[in-house]
Amino acid sequence: MALLCTRSIGRCLPRLGSLRLPPALGRAVDVSLPCRRSRSALRGFSATAGLRSNADAKLDLPALDAKWRQKWASLPADSAHESTDAAKGTYVLPMFPYPSGYLHLGHLRVYTIADVVARFHSLQGRDVVLPMGWDAFGLPAENAAIERGINPATWTRANIARMKEQIDLMNGSWDWSRELATCDPGFYKHTQKIFLLLRQQGLAYQEEAEVNYDPVDKTVLANEQVDASGCSWRSGAKVEKRKLKQWFLRISEFRDALLRDLEVLAKEDAWPERVLAMQKNWLGKSTGATIKFPIVAFNQDVHAGIEVFTSRPDTLFGVQYLALASTHPVVAQLAAKDPELQAFLDILPGLPADSKVGYMLPHIRAVNPLAYHEETPEATKRSIPIYVAPYVIGDYGEGAVMGVPGHDVRDHAFWKTHHNEPVRFVVAASEDESTTTLRNEAFVDRGVLTEHSGLFKGKSSEEAGQMLVAMLETAKLAEPVEKWRLRDWLISRQRYWGTPIPIVHCGSCGAVPVPDEQLPVVLPEVDGHWADKKPGNPLETLDDWVNTSCPRCNGPAKRDTDTMDTFVDSSWYYVRFIDAHNTEAPFSAEKAKSLPVDIYIGGIEHAILHLLYARFIYKFLMTSSLMPGNGEQSAQVYEPFTRLISQGMVHGKTYSDPATGKFLKPDEVDLSNISQPKVIATGETATTSHEKMSKSKHNGVDPTDVIAQHGADATRAHMLFQAPVSEILDWDGEKIVGVTRWLGRVHDLVHRLGPAPRGTDDDHPAASPTRYFETTAAAVEAMTAQDLARWDADVAVWRAVQQTIASVTGSYEKVYALNTVVSDLMGLSNTIADKAGAASEAVARQAVSALLRMMAPITPAFAEECWALLGLQRGPGSSMFRGEGRTRFPVVDGSLALLQLRRQACAVQVNGRLRAVVEIPKPSGLAGDELKEWLVREILTTDEGRAKLASSTCDVACAKKVIVIKGGKLVNFVL
């Protein structure tokens, strides 16, 4: 086996010198290493009799944080080094925060995960990019400015400064040299350039459209920013429909790639399955047909037919009504003459999207296009009613749906609400079910057509659907089509605090882009507007700013007063991080080689909007003029985030009054007995639960308070230990003491070891534990009992080290299993501490060295302190993570095959009840009665065996029966 030396167990290890074996073995096996000078005083793998007794040194974790943050700050910038593991470094990125002015535990969780992952990859020898910035534009800042009477820029910059100080308390390794804020003109200058690039390619356009208008925030919203109840995602106000001229980005041009490339992101679970499903559903690709239903009108001048999109043409025989959106042209035409219809339309905005109300249009009926075929059943030939229904969306399909109660759950509920007529089922699971008449719910699966489908009875859904469309297509009553739920991205916002749209409107030239040399179009100062707490967009009233000259003809022109949706900023900020100081372009083609982001970390709440827009913009940028040559690679997959980690939310402990359900404030709960919290006012036991943190529930936790009390490292470790990354974390600050105790035990262990004494020969190479185990294993049979005890302890410790390295490395790489890293390290530290008195000091030192390097990503300041206490630093100004002192994450050294335990744990039962667990030698070559006699003898030689199993009331030597299980790992004595 090759000698692994320091490469296999790290760069910065104690100098161990030659390996001294017990005198009885020294003649049999020579394991000394060559020395440069014979006068060297070399340390060996001697027993740990020399452990220091200063284990009572006080561990002050907050003080260690401050100490090492100061030292890290004083270190020179780490120059880029050659990566040995990849052609490019590792780009780790958490979703950047909105600068609200304070951190919450959700921030703490995502930034802890990001920093831990980044430090792990750094210790593996990779160049790591871990930047931080601020999603600084948006309505909250503007609303706060109006409320407080201050400039949103002032409010935002103060919040950034405050949150930056808080983030620094987390012991993160952020590269602040790349810091950006989207409200900085140096950033939004390039947002404007990207907009103009999009427009140049025909992907940004302006047109009049019906839009969602938020009457509270006084701005337009994209469809994605309106919830299922028709309310604004931010203000909660009921959204109004208005006709306005707005700017759109043609995301629909990329819809095929956006859908197709989800298959790439699904490989090896790179993206969570539920995020992929949400993306796919939002894109909403449907294949089907547009069917034309002729209209029969009585004294009404309306369209000759209504076109309906359906993905289930096989159910056409089962159409029993049509439903139209409130915005359908037929509805608008009829409402002008029908006051009752108009009154119904007026109440629709206040109804939920799943409302079953409907208005049947009088004097107008529809005819199924199949009615003109002589073999069509009579039921299908009858004319059908037409309704206006709130569940029909105006901008999807044709704003009309065919109601098939037998085969659509929503249609079924609507029909049952408005009609007593039986539901017609035209598709069944199989032919023998086609005569089933008693059904209480819709049959939504595909199957075979029933007798209600005339000549098509017995045909499969797929075959029948294709035949029906083909038949109607010849009569120009149907056309195969493909529909998408995705609509072009509406980016216009009628607010101040956003990126100005770089367009001027000229009476002669139309919409003209602002020339590159005049970018950025900077937001003007409007302090008076904020001081007066005025609502609305001040840009619309600033004549000096609005009135300008046309860049093309120099005639009078006006600036566009809309600003961009903040999702435009976040759709490309991750690209800017890799070239943050480029003044000429958003990024250079050379720096783009660092893309895409390797590991992107953020909440599931961004699974649709942000990720969809980021994917679209990245695909555009990588095929734009900013990346010469890439546009020709049509088959190339461009995805901004190779791997997506979606962490769960953090919930806080919540107390409520069991009598009223009212959430209790901290001063309304008696927590003197934490297991039985009392309502102070009544003395009743309070109801305890974990809920999403909010002011109304009085369950928020300030992470800076936790860090100040327990230290950042203990807080980080506790945050990870409490739950798997993807799951909801029920925060319990009371349990953090378990982590601090663990760190205290490790600190005590390090103090007992202390710095290793130096030999006089500083040039002597360090010895390898692998070499020690290789050369010593052959001599085990000749060892004395004392030497065997030390050997067994050494094997137990180093086996635990090797097993933990493998397990922990895998968990760090998976990310979602970071909670098991902490538990594995706790187990390893317990093993080292248990065996420290018996194991060789050098093996113990090597084990502690590996332990600290595995802990370092999670508890960086604590690991640095312990590293220094062991004398492993390469100078007073060095760090485990930076410069010359940078260490390496441990790797398995191949010694596990050598580390066979000579002893094993034996669980001893008496009459089926566990009485003791003792450690005995492994039985070798024994079986039957010989094995049973041997086990009795060995069990009774242990201290615990003699104490518990050799008394007058329980003497296993007199057992009637001995049952041996798993080779002696479990023994049951029947007395």
mmCIF file with all atom_site columns, C-alpha atoms in Angstrom, residues 164-280:
data_model
loop_
_atom_site.group_PDB
_atom_site.id
_atom_site.type_symbol
_atom_site.label_atom_id
_atom_site.label_alt_id
_atom_site.label_comp_id
_atom_site.label_asym_id
_atom_site.label_entity_id
_atom_site.label_seq_id
_atom_site.pdbx_PDB_ins_code
_atom_site.Cartn_x
_atom_site.Cartn_y
_atom_site.Cartn_z
_atom_site.occupancy
_atom_site.B_iso_or_equiv
_atom_site.pdbx_formal_charge
_atom_site.auth_seq_id
_atom_site.auth_comp_id
_atom_site.auth_asym_id
_atom_site.auth_atom_id
_atom_site.pdbx_PDB_model_num
ATOM 1   C CA . LYS A 1 164 ? -24.436 44.169 6.359   1.00 0.00 ? 164 LYS A CA 1
ATOM 2   C CA . GLU A 1 165 ? -23.293 44.569 9.964   1.00 0.00 ? 165 GLU A CA 1
ATOM 3   C CA . GLN A 1 166 ? -25.686 41.795 10.999  1.00 0.00 ? 166 GLN A CA 1
ATOM 4   C CA . ILE A 1 167 ? -24.527 39.468 8.222   1.00 0.00 ? 167 ILE A CA 1
ATOM 5   C CA . ASP A 1 168 ? -20.926 39.998 9.264   1.00 0.00 ? 168 ASP A CA 1
ATOM 6   C CA . LEU A 1 169 ? -21.804 38.660 12.729  1.00 0.00 ? 169 LEU A CA 1
ATOM 7   C CA . MET A 1 170 ? -22.527 35.253 11.174  1.00 0.00 ? 170 MET A CA 1
ATOM 8   C CA . ASN A 1 171 ? -18.829 34.413 10.585  1.00 0.00 ? 171 ASN A CA 1
ATOM 9   C CA . GLY A 1 172 ? -19.433 34.253 6.841   1.00 0.00 ? 172 GLY A CA 1
ATOM 10  C CA . SER A 1 173 ? -16.768 34.210 4.166   1.00 0.00 ? 173 SER A CA 1
ATOM 11  C CA . TRP A 1 174 ? -18.482 36.667 1.813   1.00 0.00 ? 174 TRP A CA 1
ATOM 12  C CA . ASP A 1 175 ? -16.514 38.309 -0.968  1.00 0.00 ? 175 ASP A CA 1
ATOM 13  C CA . TRP A 1 176 ? -17.590 41.891 -0.283  1.00 0.00 ? 176 TRP A CA 1
ATOM 14  C CA . SER A 1 177 ? -15.395 43.144 -3.144  1.00 0.00 ? 177 SER A CA 1
ATOM 15  C CA . ARG A 1 178 ? -18.186 41.970 -5.461  1.00 0.00 ? 178 ARG A CA 1
ATOM 16  C CA . GLU A 1 179 ? -20.987 43.647 -3.487  1.00 0.00 ? 179 GLU A CA 1
ATOM 17  C CA . LEU A 1 180 ? -23.751 45.247 -5.546  1.00 0.00 ? 180 LEU A CA 1
ATOM 18  C CA . ALA A 1 181 ? -27.058 46.972 -4.979  1.00 0.00 ? 181 ALA A CA 1
ATOM 19  C CA . THR A 1 182 ? -29.633 47.057 -7.760  1.00 0.00 ? 182 THR A CA 1
ATOM 20  C CA . CYS A 1 183 ? -30.473 50.701 -6.929  1.00 0.00 ? 183 CYS A CA 1
ATOM 21  C CA . ASP A 1 184 ? -26.891 51.778 -7.715  1.00 0.00 ? 184 ASP A CA 1
ATOM 22  C CA . PRO A 1 185 ? -26.744 53.584 -11.100 1.00 0.00 ? 185 PRO A CA 1
ATOM 23  C CA . GLY A 1 186 ? -23.600 51.566 -11.825 1.00 0.00 ? 186 GLY A CA 1
ATOM 24  C CA . PHE A 1 187 ? -25.791 48.438 -11.743 1.00 0.00 ? 187 PHE A CA 1
ATOM 25  C CA . TYR A 1 188 ? -28.995 49.644 -13.340 1.00 0.00 ? 188 TYR A CA 1
ATOM 26  C CA . LYS A 1 189 ? -27.044 51.235 -16.169 1.00 0.00 ? 189 LYS A CA 1
ATOM 27  C CA . HIS A 1 190 ? -26.465 47.663 -17.322 1.00 0.00 ? 190 HIS A CA 1
ATOM 28  C CA . THR A 1 191 ? -30.057 46.634 -16.622 1.00 0.00 ? 191 THR A CA 1
ATOM 29  C CA . GLN A 1 192 ? -30.986 49.383 -19.082 1.00 0.00 ? 192 GLN A CA 1
ATOM 30  C CA . LYS A 1 193 ? -28.418 48.067 -21.582 1.00 0.00 ? 193 LYS A CA 1
ATOM 31  C CA . ILE A 1 194 ? -29.908 44.589 -21.357 1.00 0.00 ? 194 ILE A CA 1
ATOM 32  C CA . PHE A 1 195 ? -33.386 46.053 -21.922 1.00 0.00 ? 195 PHE A CA 1
ATOM 33  C CA . LEU A 1 196 ? -32.157 47.819 -25.069 1.00 0.00 ? 196 LEU A CA 1
ATOM 34  C CA . LEU A 1 197 ? -30.486 44.624 -26.273 1.00 0.00 ? 197 LEU A CA 1
ATOM 35  C CA . LEU A 1 198 ? -33.806 42.837 -25.826 1.00 0.00 ? 198 LEU A CA 1
ATOM 36  C CA . ARG A 1 199 ? -35.604 45.581 -27.742 1.00 0.00 ? 199 ARG A CA 1
ATOM 37  C CA . GLN A 1 200 ? -33.009 45.448 -30.510 1.00 0.00 ? 200 GLN A CA 1
ATOM 38  C CA . GLN A 1 201 ? -33.786 41.734 -30.912 1.00 0.00 ? 201 GLN A CA 1
ATOM 39  C CA . GLY A 1 202 ? -37.547 42.362 -30.917 1.00 0.00 ? 202 GLY A CA 1
ATOM 40  C CA . LEU A 1 203 ? -37.912 40.861 -27.440 1.00 0.00 ? 203 LEU A CA 1
ATOM 41  C CA . ALA A 1 204 ? -38.989 44.085 -25.681 1.00 0.00 ? 204 ALA A CA 1
ATOM 42  C CA . TYR A 1 205 ? -42.065 45.821 -27.037 1.00 0.00 ? 205 TYR A CA 1
ATOM 43  C CA . GLN A 1 206 ? -44.798 48.230 -25.999 1.00 0.00 ? 206 GLN A CA 1
ATOM 44  C CA . GLU A 1 207 ? -48.478 47.732 -26.655 1.00 0.00 ? 207 GLU A CA 1
ATOM 45  C CA . GLU A 1 208 ? -51.877 48.493 -25.174 1.00 0.00 ? 208 GLU A CA 1
ATOM 46  C CA . ALA A 1 209 ? -53.279 45.629 -23.196 1.00 0.00 ? 209 ALA A CA 1
ATOM 47  C CA . GLU A 1 210 ? -55.642 44.804 -20.408 1.00 0.00 ? 210 GLU A CA 1
ATOM 48  C CA . VAL A 1 211 ? -53.495 44.767 -17.311 1.00 0.00 ? 211 VAL A CA 1
ATOM 49  C CA . ASN A 1 212 ? -53.765 44.042 -13.600 1.00 0.00 ? 212 ASN A CA 1
ATOM 50  C CA . TYR A 1 213 ? -53.784 47.287 -11.647 1.00 0.00 ? 213 TYR A CA 1
ATOM 51  C CA . ASP A 1 214 ? -53.158 47.446 -7.904  1.00 0.00 ? 214 ASP A CA 1
ATOM 52  C CA . PRO A 1 215 ? -55.230 50.381 -6.568  1.00 0.00 ? 215 PRO A CA 1
ATOM 53  C CA . VAL A 1 216 ? -53.292 50.489 -3.286  1.00 0.00 ? 216 VAL A CA 1
ATOM 54  C CA . ASP A 1 217 ? -49.738 50.391 -4.632  1.00 0.00 ? 217 ASP A CA 1
ATOM 55  C CA . LYS A 1 218 ? -50.961 52.288 -7.717  1.00 0.00 ? 218 LYS A CA 1
ATOM 56  C CA . THR A 1 219 ? -49.048 50.164 -10.209 1.00 0.00 ? 219 THR A CA 1
ATOM 57  C CA . VAL A 1 220 ? -49.481 47.423 -12.780 1.00 0.00 ? 220 VAL A CA 1
ATOM 58  C CA . LEU A 1 221 ? -48.774 43.808 -11.862 1.00 0.00 ? 221 LEU A CA 1
ATOM 59  C CA . ALA A 1 222 ? -47.755 40.844 -13.991 1.00 0.00 ? 222 ALA A CA 1
ATOM 60  C CA . ASN A 1 223 ? -50.177 37.904 -14.065 1.00 0.00 ? 223 ASN A CA 1
ATOM 61  C CA . GLU A 1 224 ? -47.753 35.997 -11.863 1.00 0.00 ? 224 GLU A CA 1
ATOM 62  C CA . GLN A 1 225 ? -48.099 38.685 -9.172  1.00 0.00 ? 225 GLN A CA 1
ATOM 63  C CA . VAL A 1 226 ? -51.842 38.159 -8.764  1.00 0.00 ? 226 VAL A CA 1
ATOM 64  C CA . ASP A 1 227 ? -52.961 35.315 -6.523  1.00 0.00 ? 227 ASP A CA 1
ATOM 65  C CA . ALA A 1 228 ? -55.776 32.828 -7.125  1.00 0.00 ? 228 ALA A CA 1
ATOM 66  C CA . SER A 1 229 ? -58.253 35.161 -5.416  1.00 0.00 ? 229 SER A CA 1
ATOM 67  C CA . GLY A 1 230 ? -57.417 38.041 -7.732  1.00 0.00 ? 230 GLY A CA 1
ATOM 68  C CA . CYS A 1 231 ? -55.443 39.961 -5.116  1.00 0.00 ? 231 CYS A CA 1
ATOM 69  C CA . SER A 1 232 ? -52.054 41.654 -5.309  1.00 0.00 ? 232 SER A CA 1
ATOM 70  C CA . TRP A 1 233 ? -49.167 39.493 -4.146  1.00 0.00 ? 233 TRP A CA 1
ATOM 71  C CA . ARG A 1 234 ? -47.778 42.405 -2.115  1.00 0.00 ? 234 ARG A CA 1
ATOM 72  C CA . SER A 1 235 ? -50.541 44.778 -0.960  1.00 0.00 ? 235 SER A CA 1
ATOM 73  C CA . GLY A 1 236 ? -53.359 42.211 -0.835  1.00 0.00 ? 236 GLY A CA 1
ATOM 74  C CA . ALA A 1 237 ? -55.691 44.634 -2.621  1.00 0.00 ? 237 ALA A CA 1
ATOM 75  C CA . LYS A 1 238 ? -58.278 43.394 -5.097  1.00 0.00 ? 238 LYS A CA 1
ATOM 76  C CA . VAL A 1 239 ? -56.742 43.850 -8.520  1.00 0.00 ? 239 VAL A CA 1
ATOM 77  C CA . GLU A 1 240 ? -58.543 45.937 -11.137 1.00 0.00 ? 240 GLU A CA 1
ATOM 78  C CA . LYS A 1 241 ? -58.493 45.375 -14.911 1.00 0.00 ? 241 LYS A CA 1
ATOM 79  C CA . ARG A 1 242 ? -57.415 48.398 -16.959 1.00 0.00 ? 242 ARG A CA 1
ATOM 80  C CA . LYS A 1 243 ? -56.371 49.094 -20.537 1.00 0.00 ? 243 LYS A CA 1
ATOM 81  C CA . LEU A 1 244 ? -52.907 50.671 -20.579 1.00 0.00 ? 244 LEU A CA 1
ATOM 82  C CA . LYS A 1 245 ? -49.959 50.936 -22.932 1.00 0.00 ? 245 LYS A CA 1
ATOM 83  C CA . GLN A 1 246 ? -47.197 48.888 -21.304 1.00 0.00 ? 246 GLN A CA 1
ATOM 84  C CA . TRP A 1 247 ? -43.767 47.378 -21.893 1.00 0.00 ? 247 TRP A CA 1
ATOM 85  C CA . PHE A 1 248 ? -43.469 43.613 -22.262 1.00 0.00 ? 248 PHE A CA 1
ATOM 86  C CA . LEU A 1 249 ? -40.566 41.177 -22.611 1.00 0.00 ? 249 LEU A CA 1
ATOM 87  C CA . ARG A 1 250 ? -41.238 38.428 -25.122 1.00 0.00 ? 250 ARG A CA 1
ATOM 88  C CA . ILE A 1 251 ? -40.491 35.479 -22.839 1.00 0.00 ? 251 ILE A CA 1
ATOM 89  C CA . SER A 1 252 ? -42.849 33.406 -24.991 1.00 0.00 ? 252 SER A CA 1
ATOM 90  C CA . GLU A 1 253 ? -40.112 33.216 -27.650 1.00 0.00 ? 253 GLU A CA 1
ATOM 91  C CA . PHE A 1 254 ? -38.115 31.036 -25.253 1.00 0.00 ? 254 PHE A CA 1
ATOM 92  C CA . ARG A 1 255 ? -40.961 28.877 -24.003 1.00 0.00 ? 255 ARG A CA 1
ATOM 93  C CA . ASP A 1 256 ? -39.863 25.737 -25.861 1.00 0.00 ? 256 ASP A CA 1
ATOM 94  C CA . ALA A 1 257 ? -36.340 25.941 -24.439 1.00 0.00 ? 257 ALA A CA 1
ATOM 95  C CA . LEU A 1 258 ? -37.691 26.790 -20.991 1.00 0.00 ? 258 LEU A CA 1
ATOM 96  C CA . LEU A 1 259 ? -39.795 23.626 -21.048 1.00 0.00 ? 259 LEU A CA 1
ATOM 97  C CA . ARG A 1 260 ? -37.318 21.346 -22.808 1.00 0.00 ? 260 ARG A CA 1
ATOM 98  C CA . ASP A 1 261 ? -34.373 22.188 -20.572 1.00 0.00 ? 261 ASP A CA 1
ATOM 99  C CA . LEU A 1 262 ? -36.275 21.221 -17.433 1.00 0.00 ? 262 LEU A CA 1
ATOM 100 C CA . GLU A 1 263 ? -35.273 17.680 -18.401 1.00 0.00 ? 263 GLU A CA 1
ATOM 101 C CA . VAL A 1 264 ? -31.618 18.680 -17.992 1.00 0.00 ? 264 VAL A CA 1
ATOM 102 C CA . LEU A 1 265 ? -32.305 20.184 -14.570 1.00 0.00 ? 265 LEU A CA 1
ATOM 103 C CA . ALA A 1 266 ? -34.079 16.998 -13.501 1.00 0.00 ? 266 ALA A CA 1
ATOM 104 C CA . LYS A 1 267 ? -30.975 14.839 -14.020 1.00 0.00 ? 267 LYS A CA 1
ATOM 105 C CA . GLU A 1 268 ? -29.305 13.599 -10.827 1.00 0.00 ? 268 GLU A CA 1
ATOM 106 C CA . ASP A 1 269 ? -31.879 15.576 -8.821  1.00 0.00 ? 269 ASP A CA 1
ATOM 107 C CA . ALA A 1 270 ? -30.083 18.830 -9.650  1.00 0.00 ? 270 ALA A CA 1
ATOM 108 C CA . TRP A 1 271 ? -33.334 20.748 -9.040  1.00 0.00 ? 271 TRP A CA 1
ATOM 109 C CA . PRO A 1 272 ? -36.078 19.722 -6.607  1.00 0.00 ? 272 PRO A CA 1
ATOM 110 C CA . GLU A 1 273 ? -38.867 17.781 -8.274  1.00 0.00 ? 273 GLU A CA 1
ATOM 111 C CA . ARG A 1 274 ? -41.597 20.087 -6.965  1.00 0.00 ? 274 ARG A CA 1
ATOM 112 C CA . VAL A 1 275 ? -39.843 23.173 -8.361  1.00 0.00 ? 275 VAL A CA 1
ATOM 113 C CA . LEU A 1 276 ? -39.599 21.525 -11.767 1.00 0.00 ? 276 LEU A CA 1
ATOM 114 C CA . ALA A 1 277 ? -43.298 20.649 -11.575 1.00 0.00 ? 277 ALA A CA 1
ATOM 115 C CA . MET A 1 278 ? -44.210 24.249 -10.701 1.00 0.00 ? 278 MET A CA 1
ATOM 116 C CA . GLN A 1 279 ? -42.137 25.570 -13.612 1.00 0.00 ? 279 GLN A CA 1
ATOM 117 C CA . LYS A 1 280 ? -43.719 23.086 -16.011 1.00 0.00 ? 280 LYS A CA 1
#
